[in-house]
CSV table of C-alpha atoms in Angstrom, one decimal:
chain,number,residue,atom,x,y,z
A,567,MET,CA,66.9,63.1,115.4
A,568,LYS,CA,65.9,66.6,114.7
A,569,LYS,CA,64.3,66.9,118.1
A,570,TYR,CA,67.8,67.2,119.6
A,571,ILE,CA,69.7,70.5,119.6
A,572,GLN,CA,72.0,70.6,116.6
A,573,SER,CA,74.9,72.2,118.4
A,574,MET,CA,74.9,69.5,121.1
A,575,MET,CA,75.5,66.7,118.7
A,576,ALA,CA,79.2,67.2,118.7
A,577,PHE,CA,79.7,66.0,122.3
A,578,ALA,CA,79.5,62.2,122.2
A,579,ALA,CA,81.1,61.3,125.5
A,580,ILE,CA,78.3,62.5,127.7
A,581,VAL,CA,75.4,60.0,127.6
A,582,SER,CA,75.5,56.5,126.0
A,583,PHE,CA,73.0,53.9,125.1
A,584,ALA,CA,74.9,52.5,122.1
A,585,SER,CA,77.5,49.8,121.7
A,586,CYS,CA,79.5,48.7,118.7
A,587,SER,CA,79.0,45.5,116.7
A,588,SER,CA,81.8,43.0,116.2
A,589,GLU,CA,82.4,44.1,112.6
A,590,ASP,CA,83.3,47.6,113.9
A,591,ASN,CA,86.5,46.1,115.3
A,592,ASN,CA,87.9,45.3,111.9
A,593,THR,CA,90.4,47.5,110.1
A,594,THR,CA,90.3,48.1,106.4
A,595,ILE,CA,93.8,47.7,104.8
A,596,GLU,CA,94.2,50.0,101.8
A,597,ASN,CA,97.7,48.7,100.9
A,598,GLU,CA,100.5,46.6,102.3
A,599,SER,CA,102.5,49.5,103.8
A,600,ALA,CA,102.7,50.0,107.6
A,601,THR,CA,100.2,52.9,107.4
A,602,LYS,CA,96.6,51.7,106.9
A,603,VAL,CA,93.2,53.3,106.6
A,604,MET,CA,91.6,52.5,109.9
A,605,THR,CA,88.1,52.9,111.3
A,606,PHE,CA,87.4,53.3,115.0
A,607,THR,CA,84.0,53.1,116.6
A,608,ALA,CA,83.5,55.8,119.3
A,609,THR,CA,81.0,55.0,122.0
A,610,GLN,CA,79.9,57.1,124.9
A,611,GLU,CA,80.3,57.0,128.6
A,612,GLY,CA,77.8,55.2,130.8
A,613,ASP,CA,74.1,54.5,130.5
A,614,GLU,CA,72.8,56.4,133.4
A,615,GLN,CA,71.3,59.9,132.8
A,616,SER,CA,71.0,61.2,136.3
A,617,THR,CA,74.7,62.0,136.8
A,618,ARG,CA,75.6,62.8,133.2
A,619,ALA,CA,76.5,66.2,131.8
A,620,ALA,CA,73.5,65.7,129.5
A,621,ILE,CA,72.3,68.9,127.8
A,622,SER,CA,69.1,68.7,125.8
A,623,THR,CA,65.6,70.0,125.7
A,624,SER,CA,64.3,66.4,125.1
A,625,ASP,CA,63.3,64.0,127.8
A,626,SER,CA,65.8,61.4,126.7
A,627,LYS,CA,68.8,63.9,127.0
A,628,VAL,CA,70.7,62.0,124.3
A,629,ILE,CA,73.6,63.8,122.7
A,630,ASN,CA,74.8,62.6,119.3
A,631,TRP,CA,77.9,62.9,117.1
A,632,GLU,CA,77.8,65.7,114.5
A,633,SER,CA,79.2,65.7,111.0
A,634,GLY,CA,82.7,67.2,110.9
A,635,ASP,CA,83.7,66.0,114.3
A,636,GLU,CA,87.4,65.1,114.6
A,637,ILE,CA,89.5,63.3,117.1
A,638,SER,CA,93.3,62.9,117.8
A,639,LEU,CA,94.4,59.3,117.7
A,640,LEU,CA,97.7,58.9,119.5
A,641,TYR,CA,100.1,56.0,119.6
A,642,SER,CA,103.9,55.9,120.0
A,643,SER,CA,105.0,59.4,118.8
A,644,GLU,CA,102.1,59.9,116.4
A,645,ASN,CA,99.1,62.2,116.5
A,646,LYS,CA,96.7,61.3,113.7
A,647,GLN,CA,93.6,63.3,112.7
A,648,PHE,CA,90.5,61.1,112.4
A,649,THR,CA,87.2,62.4,111.1
A,650,LEU,CA,83.6,61.1,111.6
A,651,THR,CA,82.6,59.2,108.5
A,652,ASP,CA,79.5,57.5,109.8
A,653,GLY,CA,77.1,57.8,112.7
A,654,ALA,CA,76.3,61.5,112.6
A,655,GLY,CA,73.0,62.0,114.5
A,656,SER,CA,73.6,58.8,116.6
A,657,THR,CA,75.3,58.0,119.8
A,658,SER,CA,77.9,55.7,118.2
A,659,GLY,CA,80.1,57.1,115.4
A,660,LYS,CA,82.8,55.8,113.2
A,661,PHE,CA,86.0,57.8,112.8
A,662,SER,CA,88.4,57.1,109.9
A,663,GLY,CA,91.9,58.1,109.1
A,664,GLU,CA,95.4,56.7,108.4
A,665,ALA,CA,97.4,55.1,111.2
A,666,GLU,CA,99.7,52.2,111.9
A,667,GLN,CA,98.7,49.0,113.7
A,668,SER,CA,99.5,49.4,117.4
A,669,THR,CA,98.9,47.4,120.6
A,670,SER,CA,97.2,50.4,122.3
A,671,TYR,CA,95.6,53.7,121.3
A,672,THR,CA,94.8,56.9,123.1
A,673,ALA,CA,92.2,59.3,121.7
A,674,VAL,CA,91.3,62.9,122.6
A,675,TYR,CA,88.2,64.8,121.5
A,676,PRO,CA,88.2,67.4,120.0
A,677,TYR,CA,91.2,67.1,117.7
A,678,GLN,CA,94.3,68.7,119.2
A,679,SER,CA,97.0,69.4,116.6
A,680,THR,CA,99.7,70.0,119.3
A,681,ALA,CA,98.8,67.0,121.5
A,682,SER,CA,101.5,64.3,122.1
A,683,LEU,CA,101.6,61.1,124.0
A,684,SER,CA,103.9,61.0,127.0
A,685,GLY,CA,103.8,57.6,128.7
A,686,THR,CA,100.1,57.2,129.5
A,687,ASN,CA,99.3,60.9,129.5
A,688,VAL,CA,98.5,63.3,126.7
A,689,THR,CA,100.4,66.7,126.8
A,690,ASN,CA,99.9,70.0,125.0
A,691,VAL,CA,96.1,69.9,125.2
A,692,THR,CA,94.1,73.1,125.5
A,693,LEU,CA,90.9,73.8,127.5
A,694,PRO,CA,90.1,77.2,126.0
A,695,ALA,CA,89.7,80.2,128.2
A,696,THR,CA,87.3,81.7,125.6
A,697,GLN,CA,84.3,79.5,124.7
A,698,ASN,CA,81.6,80.1,122.1
A,699,ALA,CA,78.1,80.6,123.5
A,700,THR,CA,75.7,78.0,122.1
A,701,ASP,CA,72.0,78.1,122.9
A,702,ASN,CA,71.0,75.3,125.4
A,703,SER,CA,74.5,73.7,124.9
A,704,PHE,CA,78.2,74.3,125.1
A,705,ASP,CA,81.2,75.0,122.9
A,706,LYS,CA,82.2,71.6,121.5
A,707,ASN,CA,85.8,72.8,121.2
A,708,ALA,CA,85.9,72.9,125.0
A,709,ALA,CA,84.2,69.5,125.5
A,710,LEU,CA,87.4,67.6,126.3
A,711,MET,CA,87.2,63.9,126.6
A,712,MET,CA,89.6,61.0,126.4
A,713,ALA,CA,89.6,57.3,125.5
A,714,LYS,CA,92.1,54.4,125.8
A,715,SER,CA,91.9,51.1,123.9
A,716,ASP,CA,93.8,48.1,122.7
A,717,ASN,CA,91.5,47.7,119.8
A,718,THR,CA,89.4,49.8,117.4
A,719,THR,CA,86.6,50.6,119.9
A,720,LEU,CA,87.1,53.9,121.7
A,721,GLU,CA,85.0,54.4,124.9
A,722,PHE,CA,85.3,58.2,125.4
A,723,LYS,CA,84.9,59.6,128.9
A,724,ASN,CA,84.5,63.2,129.9
A,725,ALA,CA,87.5,65.2,131.2
A,726,VAL,CA,85.3,68.3,132.0
A,727,GLY,CA,82.1,69.1,133.8
A,728,TYR,CA,79.7,72.0,133.1
A,729,VAL,CA,78.4,75.1,134.7
A,730,LYS,CA,74.8,76.0,133.6
A,731,VAL,CA,73.6,79.6,133.7
A,732,THR,CA,70.4,81.1,132.4
A,733,PRO,CA,70.5,84.9,132.0
A,734,LYS,CA,67.1,86.6,131.9
A,735,PHE,CA,68.6,89.4,129.7
A,736,ALA,CA,70.6,89.5,126.5
A,737,CYS,CA,74.4,89.5,126.9
A,738,SER,CA,77.5,89.9,124.9
A,739,LYS,CA,79.6,87.7,127.2
A,740,ILE,CA,79.5,85.8,130.5
A,741,VAL,CA,82.7,85.4,132.6
A,742,LEU,CA,83.3,82.8,135.3
A,743,GLN,CA,86.1,83.9,137.5
A,744,ALA,CA,88.0,82.1,140.3
A,745,ALA,CA,88.9,84.3,143.2
A,746,GLY,CA,92.1,82.5,144.0
A,747,VAL,CA,95.1,83.6,141.9
A,748,SER,CA,96.4,80.1,141.4
A,749,GLU,CA,93.1,78.2,141.0
A,750,TYR,CA,93.0,77.7,137.2
A,751,LEU,CA,90.0,77.1,135.0
A,752,ALA,CA,91.6,77.0,131.6
A,753,GLY,CA,94.9,76.8,129.6
A,754,LYS,CA,97.4,74.4,128.3
A,755,CYS,CA,97.1,71.1,130.1
A,756,THR,CA,98.0,67.4,130.4
A,757,LEU,CA,95.2,64.8,130.3
A,758,SER,CA,95.6,61.7,132.4
A,759,TYR,CA,93.4,58.7,132.2
A,760,GLY,CA,93.9,57.3,135.7
A,761,ASP,CA,91.5,54.5,136.6
A,762,GLY,CA,89.2,55.2,133.7
A,763,MET,CA,88.4,58.8,134.8
A,764,PRO,CA,90.3,61.5,132.9
A,765,SER,CA,91.8,64.4,134.8
A,766,ILE,CA,93.3,67.7,133.8
A,767,ALA,CA,96.6,69.2,135.1
A,768,PHE,CA,97.3,72.7,133.8
A,769,THR,CA,100.9,73.3,132.6
A,770,SER,CA,101.1,76.8,131.0
A,771,GLU,CA,99.2,79.8,129.7
A,772,GLN,CA,96.8,79.2,132.6
A,773,SER,CA,93.7,81.4,133.2
A,774,THR,CA,91.7,81.9,136.3
A,775,SER,CA,88.6,82.8,134.3
A,776,ILE,CA,86.6,81.5,131.4
A,777,THR,CA,84.7,83.8,129.0
A,778,LEU,CA,81.6,82.7,127.2
A,779,SER,CA,81.1,85.0,124.3
A,780,GLY,CA,78.7,85.4,121.4
A,781,ASN,CA,75.0,86.3,120.9
A,782,ILE,CA,73.7,85.3,124.3
A,783,THR,CA,69.9,85.6,124.2
A,784,ALA,CA,67.5,86.2,127.1
A,785,ASN,CA,65.8,83.3,129.0
A,786,THR,CA,68.2,80.7,127.4
A,787,ALA,CA,70.4,78.2,129.1
A,788,TYR,CA,74.2,78.2,128.4
A,789,TYR,CA,76.9,75.8,129.6
A,790,ILE,CA,80.5,76.5,130.4
A,791,ALA,CA,83.0,73.6,130.2
A,792,VAL,CA,85.1,73.6,133.4
A,793,PRO,CA,87.8,71.3,134.8
A,794,ALA,CA,87.4,69.2,138.0
A,795,VAL,CA,88.6,71.8,140.5
A,796,THR,CA,87.7,73.3,143.9
A,797,LEU,CA,87.7,77.1,144.0
A,798,SER,CA,88.5,77.4,147.7
A,799,ALA,CA,88.8,81.2,147.7
A,800,GLY,CA,85.4,81.7,146.1
A,801,TRP,CA,84.3,82.7,142.7
A,802,SER,CA,82.2,85.2,140.7
A,803,ILE,CA,80.2,85.1,137.5
A,804,SER,CA,79.5,88.3,135.5
A,805,PHE,CA,77.2,89.2,132.7
A,806,THR,CA,77.9,92.0,130.2
A,807,ASP,CA,74.6,93.2,128.7
A,808,ASN,CA,74.3,94.6,125.2
A,809,THR,CA,74.7,98.2,126.5
A,810,GLY,CA,78.1,97.4,128.1
A,811,ASN,CA,76.8,97.2,131.7
A,812,VAL,CA,78.3,94.4,133.8
A,813,TYR,CA,76.3,92.6,136.5
A,814,THR,CA,78.1,90.3,138.9
A,815,ARG,CA,77.2,87.6,141.4
A,816,THR,CA,79.9,86.7,143.9
A,817,GLY,CA,80.2,83.5,145.8
A,818,SER,CA,82.4,83.8,148.9
A,819,ASN,CA,82.2,80.1,149.8
A,820,SER,CA,84.2,77.5,147.9
A,821,ILE,CA,82.7,75.6,145.0
A,822,THR,CA,83.7,72.3,143.5
A,823,PHE,CA,83.4,71.3,139.9
A,824,ASN,CA,83.5,67.6,139.0
A,825,ARG,CA,84.0,66.0,135.7
A,826,ASN,CA,80.9,64.7,133.9
A,827,ILE,CA,78.6,66.7,136.3
A,828,VAL,CA,76.5,69.8,135.6
A,829,ILE,CA,76.3,72.5,138.3
A,830,ASN,CA,73.3,74.7,137.7
A,831,LEU,CA,73.9,78.2,139.1
A,832,GLY,CA,70.3,79.2,138.2
A,833,GLU,CA,68.7,82.1,136.6
A,834,PHE,CA,70.1,85.7,136.6
A,835,SER,CA,67.9,88.7,136.4
A,836,ARG,CA,69.0,92.4,136.6
A,837,THR,CA,66.1,93.0,139.0
A,838,ASP,CA,67.8,90.7,141.5
A,839,ASN,CA,69.8,92.8,144.0
A,840,ASN,CA,72.2,89.8,144.5
A,841,LEU,CA,73.4,90.6,141.0
A,842,LYS,CA,75.4,93.7,141.4
A,843,LEU,CA,76.0,96.3,138.7
A,844,THR,CA,79.8,96.7,138.2
A,845,LEU,CA,80.2,100.4,138.3
A,846,LYS,CA,82.4,102.2,135.9
A,847,GLU,CA,83.4,105.8,135.3
A,848,ASN,CA,80.4,107.8,134.1
A,849,GLY,CA,80.9,111.4,133.0
A,850,LYS,CA,83.3,113.0,135.5
A,851,VAL,CA,82.4,110.5,138.2
A,852,PRO,CA,84.8,107.6,138.9
A,853,ALA,CA,83.4,104.2,139.9
A,854,ASP,CA,84.4,104.7,143.6
A,855,LYS,CA,82.3,107.8,143.8
A,856,GLN,CA,79.1,106.0,142.9
A,857,VAL,CA,76.8,103.7,144.8
A,858,ASP,CA,74.3,101.3,143.4
A,859,MET,CA,71.2,101.5,145.6
A,860,GLY,CA,69.4,98.7,143.8
A,861,VAL,CA,66.3,98.3,141.7
A,862,PHE,CA,63.3,100.5,142.1
A,863,ASN,CA,60.0,101.0,140.2
A,864,ILE,CA,59.8,104.5,138.8
A,865,GLY,CA,56.6,105.3,137.0
A,866,GLY,CA,56.0,101.7,136.0
A,867,THR,CA,59.6,101.0,134.8
A,868,LYS,CA,62.3,99.3,136.8
A,869,TYR,CA,65.6,101.1,137.2
A,870,ARG,CA,68.8,100.7,139.1
A,871,LEU,CA,69.4,103.9,140.9
A,872,ILE,CA,73.1,104.9,140.9
A,873,PHE,CA,73.8,107.9,143.2
A,874,THR,CA,76.9,109.8,143.7
A,875,LYS,CA,78.4,109.3,147.1
A,876,SER,CA,78.6,113.0,147.8
A,877,ASN,CA,76.9,116.3,147.0
A,878,LEU,CA,77.4,118.3,143.9
A,879,THR,CA,79.8,121.2,143.8
A,880,ALA,CA,80.4,123.9,141.2
A,881,THR,CA,83.2,121.9,139.6
A,882,GLY,CA,82.3,118.3,140.4
A,883,LEU,CA,81.6,116.4,143.6
A,884,ALA,CA,82.4,117.1,147.3
A,885,GLU,CA,85.4,115.1,148.4
A,886,ASN,CA,83.7,113.3,151.3
A,887,GLU,CA,80.1,112.1,151.8
A,888,THR,CA,79.8,114.3,154.9
A,889,ASP,CA,80.8,117.5,153.0
A,890,TYR,CA,78.0,119.9,152.3
A,891,GLY,CA,78.9,120.7,148.7
A,892,ASP,CA,77.5,123.8,147.0
A,893,TYR,CA,74.1,125.3,146.9
A,894,PHE,CA,72.0,125.9,143.8
A,895,ALA,CA,68.9,127.7,142.9
A,896,TRP,CA,66.4,125.6,141.0
A,897,GLY,CA,67.4,125.7,137.3
A,898,ALA,CA,70.8,127.2,138.0
A,899,THR,CA,73.9,125.3,136.8
A,900,GLU,CA,76.2,127.2,139.1
A,901,PRO,CA,76.1,128.6,142.7
A,902,TRP,CA,75.7,132.4,143.1
A,903,TYR,CA,78.9,132.8,145.1
A,904,SER,CA,82.5,132.2,144.3
A,905,GLU,CA,83.6,131.3,147.8
A,906,ILE,CA,82.0,130.4,151.2
A,907,ASN,CA,83.6,131.5,154.5
A,908,ASN,CA,82.2,128.7,156.7
A,909,THR,CA,84.8,128.2,159.4
A,910,SER,CA,82.4,129.1,162.1
A,911,THR,CA,80.4,126.3,163.8
A,912,ASN,CA,77.4,128.6,163.7
A,913,CYS,CA,76.1,128.7,160.1
A,914,SER,CA,74.4,132.1,160.8
A,915,GLU,CA,77.9,133.5,160.9
A,916,TRP,CA,78.9,132.1,157.5
A,917,THR,CA,79.5,134.6,154.7
A,918,ALA,CA,80.1,134.3,151.0
A,919,VAL,CA,81.8,136.2,148.2
A,920,TRP,CA,78.9,136.9,145.9
A,921,LYS,CA,79.2,137.1,142.1
A,922,SER,CA,78.8,140.6,140.7
A,923,ASP,CA,75.3,140.1,139.4
A,924,LYS,CA,74.1,138.1,142.4
A,925,THR,CA,74.8,140.4,145.3
A,926,ASP,CA,71.3,139.9,146.6
A,927,GLY,CA,72.1,136.2,147.0
A,928,TYR,CA,69.4,133.6,146.6
A,929,TYR,CA,66.5,135.8,145.8
A,930,GLU,CA,63.5,135.7,143.4
A,931,THR,CA,65.1,138.3,141.1
A,932,THR,CA,68.3,136.3,140.8
A,933,CYS,CA,66.5,133.0,140.0
A,934,PRO,CA,66.2,132.4,136.3
A,935,SER,CA,63.5,129.8,136.5
A,936,TYR,CA,61.2,131.8,138.8
A,937,ASN,CA,57.8,132.1,137.0
A,938,ASN,CA,59.5,130.9,133.8
A,939,ASP,CA,58.2,127.4,133.1
A,940,ALA,CA,58.0,128.0,129.4
A,941,GLU,CA,61.8,128.0,129.1
A,942,TYR,CA,62.8,125.8,132.0
A,943,VAL,CA,60.2,123.1,132.4
A,944,GLU,CA,58.9,120.4,130.0
A,945,ASN,CA,56.2,118.0,131.1
A,946,GLY,CA,56.6,119.1,134.7
A,947,ILE,CA,60.4,118.3,134.8
A,948,LEU,CA,63.3,120.6,134.7
A,949,LYS,CA,64.9,120.5,131.2
A,950,MET,CA,68.2,118.7,131.1
A,951,GLU,CA,70.0,121.7,129.7
A,952,TYR,CA,69.3,123.5,133.0
A,953,ASP,CA,70.1,120.5,135.2
A,954,PRO,CA,73.3,121.3,137.2
A,955,ALA,CA,74.1,117.6,137.6
A,956,ARG,CA,74.1,117.0,133.9
A,957,LYS,CA,75.9,120.3,133.1
A,958,ILE,CA,78.7,119.8,135.6
A,959,LEU,CA,79.2,116.0,135.7
A,960,GLY,CA,78.1,115.1,132.1
A,961,GLY,CA,77.4,111.4,131.4
A,962,ASP,CA,73.9,110.2,132.5
A,963,TRP,CA,73.8,112.3,135.7
A,964,GLN,CA,70.7,114.3,136.7
A,965,ILE,CA,68.8,115.7,139.6
A,966,PRO,CA,66.5,113.0,141.0
A,967,THR,CA,62.9,113.6,140.1
A,968,GLN,CA,60.3,113.7,142.9
A,969,ALA,CA,59.3,110.1,141.9
A,970,ILE,CA,62.9,108.9,142.4
A,971,TRP,CA,63.1,110.5,145.9
A,972,GLN,CA,59.8,108.9,146.8
A,973,ALA,CA,60.9,105.5,145.6
A,974,LEU,CA,64.1,105.7,147.7
A,975,VAL,CA,62.1,106.8,150.8
A,976,ASN,CA,59.4,104.1,150.4
A,977,ASN,CA,61.5,101.1,149.4
A,978,SER,CA,64.9,101.4,151.1
A,979,SER,CA,65.4,98.4,153.4
A,980,SER,CA,66.2,100.8,156.3
A,981,LYS,CA,66.7,104.5,156.8
A,982,GLY,CA,67.3,106.9,159.7
A,983,TRP,CA,69.0,109.9,161.1
A,984,ASP,CA,72.7,109.7,161.9
A,985,ASP,CA,73.1,112.1,164.9
A,986,GLY,CA,76.8,111.6,165.1
A,987,ARG,CA,77.3,112.9,161.5
A,988,LYS,CA,74.2,115.1,161.3
A,989,GLY,CA,72.6,113.6,158.3
A,990,TYR,CA,70.3,110.9,157.0
A,991,THR,CA,71.3,107.3,155.9
A,992,PHE,CA,69.4,105.2,153.4
A,993,THR,CA,70.3,101.5,153.2
A,994,ASN,CA,69.4,99.1,150.4
A,995,ASN,CA,71.0,96.5,148.2
A,996,SER,CA,73.7,96.1,151.0
A,997,GLN,CA,74.7,99.7,150.2
A,998,THR,CA,74.3,102.9,152.1
A,999,LEU,CA,73.7,106.5,151.0
A,1000,PHE,CA,74.6,109.2,153.5
A,1001,MET,CA,73.2,112.7,152.9
A,1002,PRO,CA,74.4,115.4,155.2
A,1003,ALA,CA,72.1,118.0,156.7
A,1004,ALA,CA,73.5,120.9,154.7
A,1005,GLY,CA,70.7,123.3,155.4
A,1006,ASP,CA,69.9,125.9,152.7
A,1007,VAL,CA,70.5,129.5,151.7
A,1008,TRP,CA,67.9,132.2,151.6
A,1009,GLU,CA,69.0,135.5,150.1
A,1010,ILE,CA,72.5,135.8,151.7
A,1011,SER,CA,71.8,133.8,154.9
A,1012,PHE,CA,73.0,130.3,155.5
A,1013,GLU,CA,70.5,128.5,157.8
A,1014,TYR,CA,69.7,125.2,159.5
A,1015,VAL,CA,73.1,123.6,158.7
A,1016,GLY,CA,73.4,120.4,160.7
A,1017,ILE,CA,69.6,120.5,161.5
A,1018,TRP,CA,68.0,119.6,158.2
A,1019,GLY,CA,68.8,119.1,154.6
A,1020,SER,CA,66.9,120.1,151.5
A,1021,TYR,CA,67.8,118.3,148.3
A,1022,TRP,CA,66.3,119.5,145.0
A,1023,SER,CA,64.3,117.3,142.8
A,1024,GLY,CA,63.9,117.9,139.1
A,1025,THR,CA,60.1,118.1,139.4
A,1026,ALA,CA,58.3,121.4,139.4
A,1027,ASP,CA,55.5,122.1,141.9
A,1028,SER,CA,54.1,125.4,141.0
A,1029,ASP,CA,55.5,128.0,138.6
A,1030,ASN,CA,57.7,129.4,141.4
A,1031,CYS,CA,58.3,126.3,143.6
A,1032,ALA,CA,59.8,122.8,143.1
A,1033,TYR,CA,59.8,119.6,145.0
A,1034,CYS,CA,62.6,118.7,147.5
A,1035,LEU,CA,63.6,115.8,149.6
A,1036,CYS,CA,63.7,117.2,153.1
A,1037,ILE,CA,65.6,115.3,155.8
A,1038,MET,CA,65.4,116.0,159.5
A,1039,SER,CA,66.2,114.2,162.7
A,1040,ASP,CA,62.7,112.9,163.1
A,1041,GLU,CA,61.4,112.8,159.6
A,1042,VAL,CA,62.2,112.4,155.9
A,1043,ASP,CA,59.8,113.8,153.3
A,1044,ALA,CA,59.9,113.4,149.5
A,1045,GLN,CA,56.8,115.7,149.2
A,1046,GLY,CA,58.5,118.8,150.5
A,1047,PHE,CA,58.8,121.9,148.3
A,1048,PHE,CA,60.8,125.1,148.3
A,1049,ASN,CA,60.7,128.4,146.5
A,1050,ARG,CA,62.9,128.0,143.4
A,1051,SER,CA,65.1,130.8,144.4
A,1052,PHE,CA,66.4,129.1,147.6
A,1053,GLY,CA,69.9,127.6,147.5
A,1054,CYS,CA,69.6,123.9,148.1
A,1055,SER,CA,71.8,120.9,147.9
A,1056,VAL,CA,72.0,118.6,144.8
A,1057,ARG,CA,72.6,114.8,145.0
A,1058,PRO,CA,73.1,113.5,141.4
A,1059,VAL,CA,71.6,110.2,140.3
A,1060,ARG,CA,71.7,108.1,137.1
A,1061,LEU,CA,69.2,105.5,136.0
A,1062,VAL,CA,70.0,102.1,134.5
A,1063,GLU,CA,66.8,100.8,133.0
A,1064,VAL,CA,65.8,97.2,133.6
A,1065,SER,CA,63.0,96.4,131.2
A,1066,GLN,CA,60.2,94.0,132.1
A,1067,SER,CA,60.7,92.0,128.9
A,1068,GLN,CA,64.4,91.5,129.3
A,1069,GLN,CA,65.4,91.5,132.9
């Protein structure tokens, strides 16, 4: 039986090919008291595989009892703990323990210390909201099943179904979440047997989510035990990778889980733009000021490109995406002015309060990186210590390289000029990135505001120029370049790597 997954062997009620012999119905009497040592034979539900919650890498999809399995045997006001004593590794197991002779028995797997019989129902049972991740299987402590019998044969039937997911990347946890505030997936519950089909009714400590936690490896199937329920308001499933990033797929349509049935939600890859990165505060940038533009190939490596929603300023980010922000010389971590007087609609009339050592404005003599690659450039890229995005925002923020701008231009699902707002809009991953035509500054003159935008890249061109993304009403160009002394806009980005081997 070694060909079966060890961790699956605990769940006996899923697939059945075994029956008990007549001798299994006998009880062994240890003494003449009312309490006897009894042995019950536990069989499994059904003999058809096609509709079973069968979880195995083998063709037969058989799941066997496992040594150490325990059940609750309930009768009258009693809840007795019975342990598997024979049949480990098979589909029919014998459970032994002390109990009194009764005309009927109810059993629950796994053992529930708080469970009690109430009429024909079993109360104070728990479907756990946190389940242990098991490769190619499920948490046996969540594999609720139930049996009723008037003899010592227990035909267990499943009270839960399963959701199957296969992440293509390693995770620390997977969370299945109901969108409805009263559509419960776990908690304290009552089990009812009905017409031979167990059902779950939650009573307290309810949860609208189930968390699968543990060492979740890439390219491996995992199963989440769920009740029979319809999530009419929708659902989501999220995957937290080993760096703490959370990727979420959301289903807006209703979904129905049935007992004894597996629903396969499929494979989940970080390169899939339907799996959204859940943004969180990074550096000085809150989640609502970031936009995930999707997965792009940058120099042979796949990254999610997370941009800020607005331009960089001397102290952080512009308040709105249409705001121009501040202007920076290439390699400068602050603007050369302390204030801009920009009330005029004509940018040629704008003036600035220049800093004491920058009265010439944006000029070659005031640009520290001009003809100074030895200090400012490494392998053709602006050193991070001179990157204004990293200096001002912290975290993982940086000026986009020329390759990043080129990837955005080449691979956005749509892009175009927005004449109403005077700027350029990129669309991808169901997200938009608007970049206003902020113009530029040459010496002390503000020019072309509302006509074009020039956004620095972190990539050097020559020893006195650097690449820019240039946006105009009729063109966008990631191959543009400016003299490093010009004052240009900065739109920060951060990269979340999606490796080929662990997507």
